[in-house]
GROMACS .gro file of C-alpha atoms in nm:
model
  213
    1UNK     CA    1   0.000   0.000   0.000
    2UNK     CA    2   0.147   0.312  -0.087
    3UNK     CA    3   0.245   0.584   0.169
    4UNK     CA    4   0.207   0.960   0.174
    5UNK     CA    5   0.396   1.238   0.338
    6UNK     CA    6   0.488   1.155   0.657
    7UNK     CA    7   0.458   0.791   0.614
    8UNK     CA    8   0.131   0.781   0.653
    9UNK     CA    9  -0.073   0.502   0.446
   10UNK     CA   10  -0.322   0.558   0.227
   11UNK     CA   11  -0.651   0.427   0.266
   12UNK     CA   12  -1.016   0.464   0.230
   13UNK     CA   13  -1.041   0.786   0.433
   14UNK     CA   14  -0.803   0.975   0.208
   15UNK     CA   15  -1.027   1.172  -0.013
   16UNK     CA   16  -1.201   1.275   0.329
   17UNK     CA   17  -0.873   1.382   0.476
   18UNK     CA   18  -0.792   1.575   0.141
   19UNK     CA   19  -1.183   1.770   0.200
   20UNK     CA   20  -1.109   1.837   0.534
   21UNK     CA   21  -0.743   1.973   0.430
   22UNK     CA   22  -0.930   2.200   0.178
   23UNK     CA   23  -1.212   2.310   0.391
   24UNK     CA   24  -0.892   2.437   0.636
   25UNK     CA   25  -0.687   2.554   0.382
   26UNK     CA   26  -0.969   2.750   0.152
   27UNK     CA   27  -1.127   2.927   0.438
   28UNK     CA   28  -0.807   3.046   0.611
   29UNK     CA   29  -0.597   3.175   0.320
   30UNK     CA   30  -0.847   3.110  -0.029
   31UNK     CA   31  -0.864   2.918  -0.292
   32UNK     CA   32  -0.642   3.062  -0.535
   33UNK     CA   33  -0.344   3.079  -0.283
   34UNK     CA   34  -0.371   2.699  -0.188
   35UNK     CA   35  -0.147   2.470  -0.396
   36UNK     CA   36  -0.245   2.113  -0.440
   37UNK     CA   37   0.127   2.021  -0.273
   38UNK     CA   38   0.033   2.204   0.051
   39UNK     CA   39  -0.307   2.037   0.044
   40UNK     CA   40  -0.141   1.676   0.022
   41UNK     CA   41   0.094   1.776   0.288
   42UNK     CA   42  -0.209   1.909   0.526
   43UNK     CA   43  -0.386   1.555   0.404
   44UNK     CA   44  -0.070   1.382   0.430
   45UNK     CA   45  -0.164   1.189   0.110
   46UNK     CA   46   0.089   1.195  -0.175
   47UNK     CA   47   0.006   1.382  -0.472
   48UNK     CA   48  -0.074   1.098  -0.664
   49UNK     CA   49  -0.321   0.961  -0.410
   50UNK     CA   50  -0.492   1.306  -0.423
   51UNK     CA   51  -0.492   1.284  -0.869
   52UNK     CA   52  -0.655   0.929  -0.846
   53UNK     CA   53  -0.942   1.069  -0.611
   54UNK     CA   54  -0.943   1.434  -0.762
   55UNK     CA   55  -0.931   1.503  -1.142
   56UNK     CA   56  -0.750   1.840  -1.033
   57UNK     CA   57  -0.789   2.106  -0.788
   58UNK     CA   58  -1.099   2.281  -0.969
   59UNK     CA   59  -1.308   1.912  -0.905
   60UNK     CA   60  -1.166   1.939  -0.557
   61UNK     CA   61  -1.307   2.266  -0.557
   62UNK     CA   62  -1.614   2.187  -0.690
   63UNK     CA   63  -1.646   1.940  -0.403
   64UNK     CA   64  -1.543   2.148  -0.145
   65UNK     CA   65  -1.852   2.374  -0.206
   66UNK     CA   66  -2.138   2.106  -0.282
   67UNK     CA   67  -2.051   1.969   0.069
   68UNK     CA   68  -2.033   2.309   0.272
   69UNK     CA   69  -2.427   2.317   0.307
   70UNK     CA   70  -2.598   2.030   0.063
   71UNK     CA   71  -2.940   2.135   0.220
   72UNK     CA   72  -2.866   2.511   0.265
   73UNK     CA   73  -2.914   2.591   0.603
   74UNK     CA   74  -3.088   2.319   0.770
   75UNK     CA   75  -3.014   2.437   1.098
   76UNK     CA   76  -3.248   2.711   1.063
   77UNK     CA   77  -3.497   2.685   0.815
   78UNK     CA   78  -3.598   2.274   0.893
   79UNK     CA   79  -3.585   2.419   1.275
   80UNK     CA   80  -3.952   2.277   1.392
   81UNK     CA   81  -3.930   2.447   1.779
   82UNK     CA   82  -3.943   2.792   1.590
   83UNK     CA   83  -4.236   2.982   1.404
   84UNK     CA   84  -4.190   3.091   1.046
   85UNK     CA   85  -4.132   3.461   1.164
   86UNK     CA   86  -3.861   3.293   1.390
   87UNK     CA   87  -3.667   3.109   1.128
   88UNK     CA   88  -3.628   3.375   0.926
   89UNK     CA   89  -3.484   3.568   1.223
   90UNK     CA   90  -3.283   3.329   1.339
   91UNK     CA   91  -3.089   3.304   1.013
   92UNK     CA   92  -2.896   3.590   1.148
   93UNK     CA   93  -2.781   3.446   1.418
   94UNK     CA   94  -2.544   3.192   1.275
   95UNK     CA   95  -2.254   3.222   1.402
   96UNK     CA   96  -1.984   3.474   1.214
   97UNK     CA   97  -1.710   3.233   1.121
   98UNK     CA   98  -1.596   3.383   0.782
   99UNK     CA   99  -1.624   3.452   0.478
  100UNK     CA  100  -1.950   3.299   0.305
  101UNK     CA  101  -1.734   3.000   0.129
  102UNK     CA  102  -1.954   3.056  -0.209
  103UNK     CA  103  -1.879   3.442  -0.232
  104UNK     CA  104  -1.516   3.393  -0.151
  105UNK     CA  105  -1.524   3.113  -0.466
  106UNK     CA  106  -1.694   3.367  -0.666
  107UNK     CA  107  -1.453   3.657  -0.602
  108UNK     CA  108  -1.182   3.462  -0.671
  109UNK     CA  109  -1.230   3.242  -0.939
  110UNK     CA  110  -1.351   3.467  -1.280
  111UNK     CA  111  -1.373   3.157  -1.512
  112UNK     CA  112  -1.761   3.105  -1.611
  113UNK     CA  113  -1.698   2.750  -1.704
  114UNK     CA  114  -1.551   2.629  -1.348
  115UNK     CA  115  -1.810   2.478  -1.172
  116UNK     CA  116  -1.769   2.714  -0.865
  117UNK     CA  117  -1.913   3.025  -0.951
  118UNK     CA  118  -2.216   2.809  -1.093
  119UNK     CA  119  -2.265   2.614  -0.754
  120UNK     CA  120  -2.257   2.989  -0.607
  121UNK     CA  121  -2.509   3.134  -0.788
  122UNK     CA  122  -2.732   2.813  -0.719
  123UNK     CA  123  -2.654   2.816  -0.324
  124UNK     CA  124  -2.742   3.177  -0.347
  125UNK     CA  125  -3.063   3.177  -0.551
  126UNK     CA  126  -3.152   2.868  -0.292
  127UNK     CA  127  -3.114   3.100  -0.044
  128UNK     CA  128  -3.326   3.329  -0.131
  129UNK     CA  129  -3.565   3.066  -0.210
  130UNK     CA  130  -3.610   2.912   0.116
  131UNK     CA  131  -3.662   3.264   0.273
  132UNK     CA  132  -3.919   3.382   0.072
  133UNK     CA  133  -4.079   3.007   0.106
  134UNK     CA  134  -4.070   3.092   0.457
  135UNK     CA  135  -4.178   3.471   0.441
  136UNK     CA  136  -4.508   3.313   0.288
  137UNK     CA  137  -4.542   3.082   0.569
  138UNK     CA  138  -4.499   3.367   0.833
  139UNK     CA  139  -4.775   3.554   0.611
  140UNK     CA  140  -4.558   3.787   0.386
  141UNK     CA  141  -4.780   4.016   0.115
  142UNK     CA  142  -4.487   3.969  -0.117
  143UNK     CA  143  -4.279   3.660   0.000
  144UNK     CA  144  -4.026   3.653  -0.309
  145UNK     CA  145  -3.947   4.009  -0.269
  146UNK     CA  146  -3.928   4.017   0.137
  147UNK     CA  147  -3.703   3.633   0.075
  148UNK     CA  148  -3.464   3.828  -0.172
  149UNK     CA  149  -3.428   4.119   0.070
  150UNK     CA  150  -3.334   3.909   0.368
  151UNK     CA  151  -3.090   3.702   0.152
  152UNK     CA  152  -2.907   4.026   0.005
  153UNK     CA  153  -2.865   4.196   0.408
  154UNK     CA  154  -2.718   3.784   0.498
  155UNK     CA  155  -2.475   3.853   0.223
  156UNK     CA  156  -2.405   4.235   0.310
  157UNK     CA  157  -2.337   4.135   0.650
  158UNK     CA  158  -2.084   3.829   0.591
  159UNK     CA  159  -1.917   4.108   0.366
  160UNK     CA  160  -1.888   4.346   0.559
  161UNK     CA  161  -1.818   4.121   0.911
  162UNK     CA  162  -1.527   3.976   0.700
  163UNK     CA  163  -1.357   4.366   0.608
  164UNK     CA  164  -1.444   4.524   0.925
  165UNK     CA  165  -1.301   4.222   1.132
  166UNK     CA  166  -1.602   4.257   1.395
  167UNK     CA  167  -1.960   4.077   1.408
  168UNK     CA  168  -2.199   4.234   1.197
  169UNK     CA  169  -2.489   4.036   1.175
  170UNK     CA  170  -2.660   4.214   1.511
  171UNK     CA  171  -2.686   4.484   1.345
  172UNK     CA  172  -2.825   4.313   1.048
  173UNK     CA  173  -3.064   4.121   1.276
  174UNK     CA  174  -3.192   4.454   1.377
  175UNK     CA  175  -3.263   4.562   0.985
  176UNK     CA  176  -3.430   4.208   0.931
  177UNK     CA  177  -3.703   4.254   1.184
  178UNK     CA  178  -3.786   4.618   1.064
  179UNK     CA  179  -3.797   4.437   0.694
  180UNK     CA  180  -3.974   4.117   0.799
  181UNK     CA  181  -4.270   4.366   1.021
  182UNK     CA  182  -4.316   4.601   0.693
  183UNK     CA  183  -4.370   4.262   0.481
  184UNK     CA  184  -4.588   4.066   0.742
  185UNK     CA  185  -4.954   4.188   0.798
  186UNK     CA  186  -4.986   4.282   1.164
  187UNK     CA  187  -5.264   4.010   1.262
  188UNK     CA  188  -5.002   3.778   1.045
  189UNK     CA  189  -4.797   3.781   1.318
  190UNK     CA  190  -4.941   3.663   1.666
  191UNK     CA  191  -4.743   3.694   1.955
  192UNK     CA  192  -4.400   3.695   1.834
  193UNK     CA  193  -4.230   4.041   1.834
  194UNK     CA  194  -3.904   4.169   1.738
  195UNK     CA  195  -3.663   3.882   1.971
  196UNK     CA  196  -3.487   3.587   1.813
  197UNK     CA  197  -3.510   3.291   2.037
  198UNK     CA  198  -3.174   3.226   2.205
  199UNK     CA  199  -3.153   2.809   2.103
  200UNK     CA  200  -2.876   2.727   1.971
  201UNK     CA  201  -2.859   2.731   1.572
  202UNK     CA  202  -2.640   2.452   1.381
  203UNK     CA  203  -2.355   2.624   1.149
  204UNK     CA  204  -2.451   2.586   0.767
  205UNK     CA  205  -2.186   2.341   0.639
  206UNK     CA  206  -2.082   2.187   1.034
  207UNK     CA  207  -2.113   1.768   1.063
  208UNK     CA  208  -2.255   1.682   1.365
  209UNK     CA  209  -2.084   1.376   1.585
  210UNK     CA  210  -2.069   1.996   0.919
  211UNK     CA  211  -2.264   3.226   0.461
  212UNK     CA  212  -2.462   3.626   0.633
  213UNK     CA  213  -2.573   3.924   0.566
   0.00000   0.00000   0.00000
């Protein structure tokens, strides 16, 4: 059996090791600036280990994003303890950890026919999707409009978190409710007012024992 860096032998949890290296390596210092030898070396798989599970890096890539959150945001919007005027709240209170991974692949790689920027704009337009699927559950006049709204301030504040180095999203929270009470009838929304129930919310993307305004 053949060994990698460090002597370590290959095996069936290689490609997982070589994910894991890349979901390290990708979110700390980006895509573009990660070489395939310093993934292998992170992975401690050799390099042609990595080729026989990996086409190249842009199929690692690929990968790397279709895993981060396969059923966007489960954590909050397939959350059954909150009501629909909750979820959509409580979207802004994942925890700040980054970078959204798909707008970081976006900014950086400019080649329309890599399969990031098209897994981006999918993640992104299913993001605004299950918002405004929620905004008409909560009771929204105009659920597509209010869902596209609350998607763009999740974006703005992952942006703007990541350049100003300090947690945005309370402030963003703060926008969403004025947004979310223009959008919902007042006798739409019972007793729930402007707080976001303090239970804890599962990062997009984190595995269990797995992007903001």
């Amino acid at each position: 059996m053949e060994k990698g860096p460090q002597g370590r032998r290959r095996g069936r949890g290689a490609r997982e090791r070589i994910l894991s290296a890349s979901q390290q390596l990708f979110r700390d210092q980006g895509i573009n600036r990660t070489g395939m030898d310093q993934l292998c070396a992170v992975a401690q798989v050799s390099k042609r280990t990595a080729y026989q599970h990996f086409t190249g890096k842009d199929e690692l890539v690929a990968e790397y994003l279709r895993r981060f959150d396969p059923d966007v945001m489960p954590g909050v919007f397939d959350r059954t303890d909150l009501t629909p005027r909750e979820r959509l709240l409580a979207a802004f209170e994942v925890p700040a950890t980054g970078l959204c991974p798909f707008i970081a692949a976006a900014v950086e790689i400019h080649d329309p026919q890599h399969p990031a920027p098209q897994y981006a704009r999918d993640y992104k337009k299913a993001i605004a999707a299950r918002f405004a699927e929620t905004a008409r559950e909560a009771g929204a006049a105009k659920p597509e409009q209010l869902g596209e709204q609350l998607a763009l301030l999740l974006d703005g504040a992952s942006a703007r978190t990541r350049v100003l180095n300090t947690d945005t999203f309370p402030a963003a929270a703060a926008i969403a409710v004025v947004l979310i009470d223009n959008a919902i009838p007042t006798a739409a929304r019972g007793s729930v007012r402007g707080s976001i129930r303090s239970a804890p919310v599962r990062v997009a993307g984190e595995r269990q024992p797995g992007q903001a305004s």
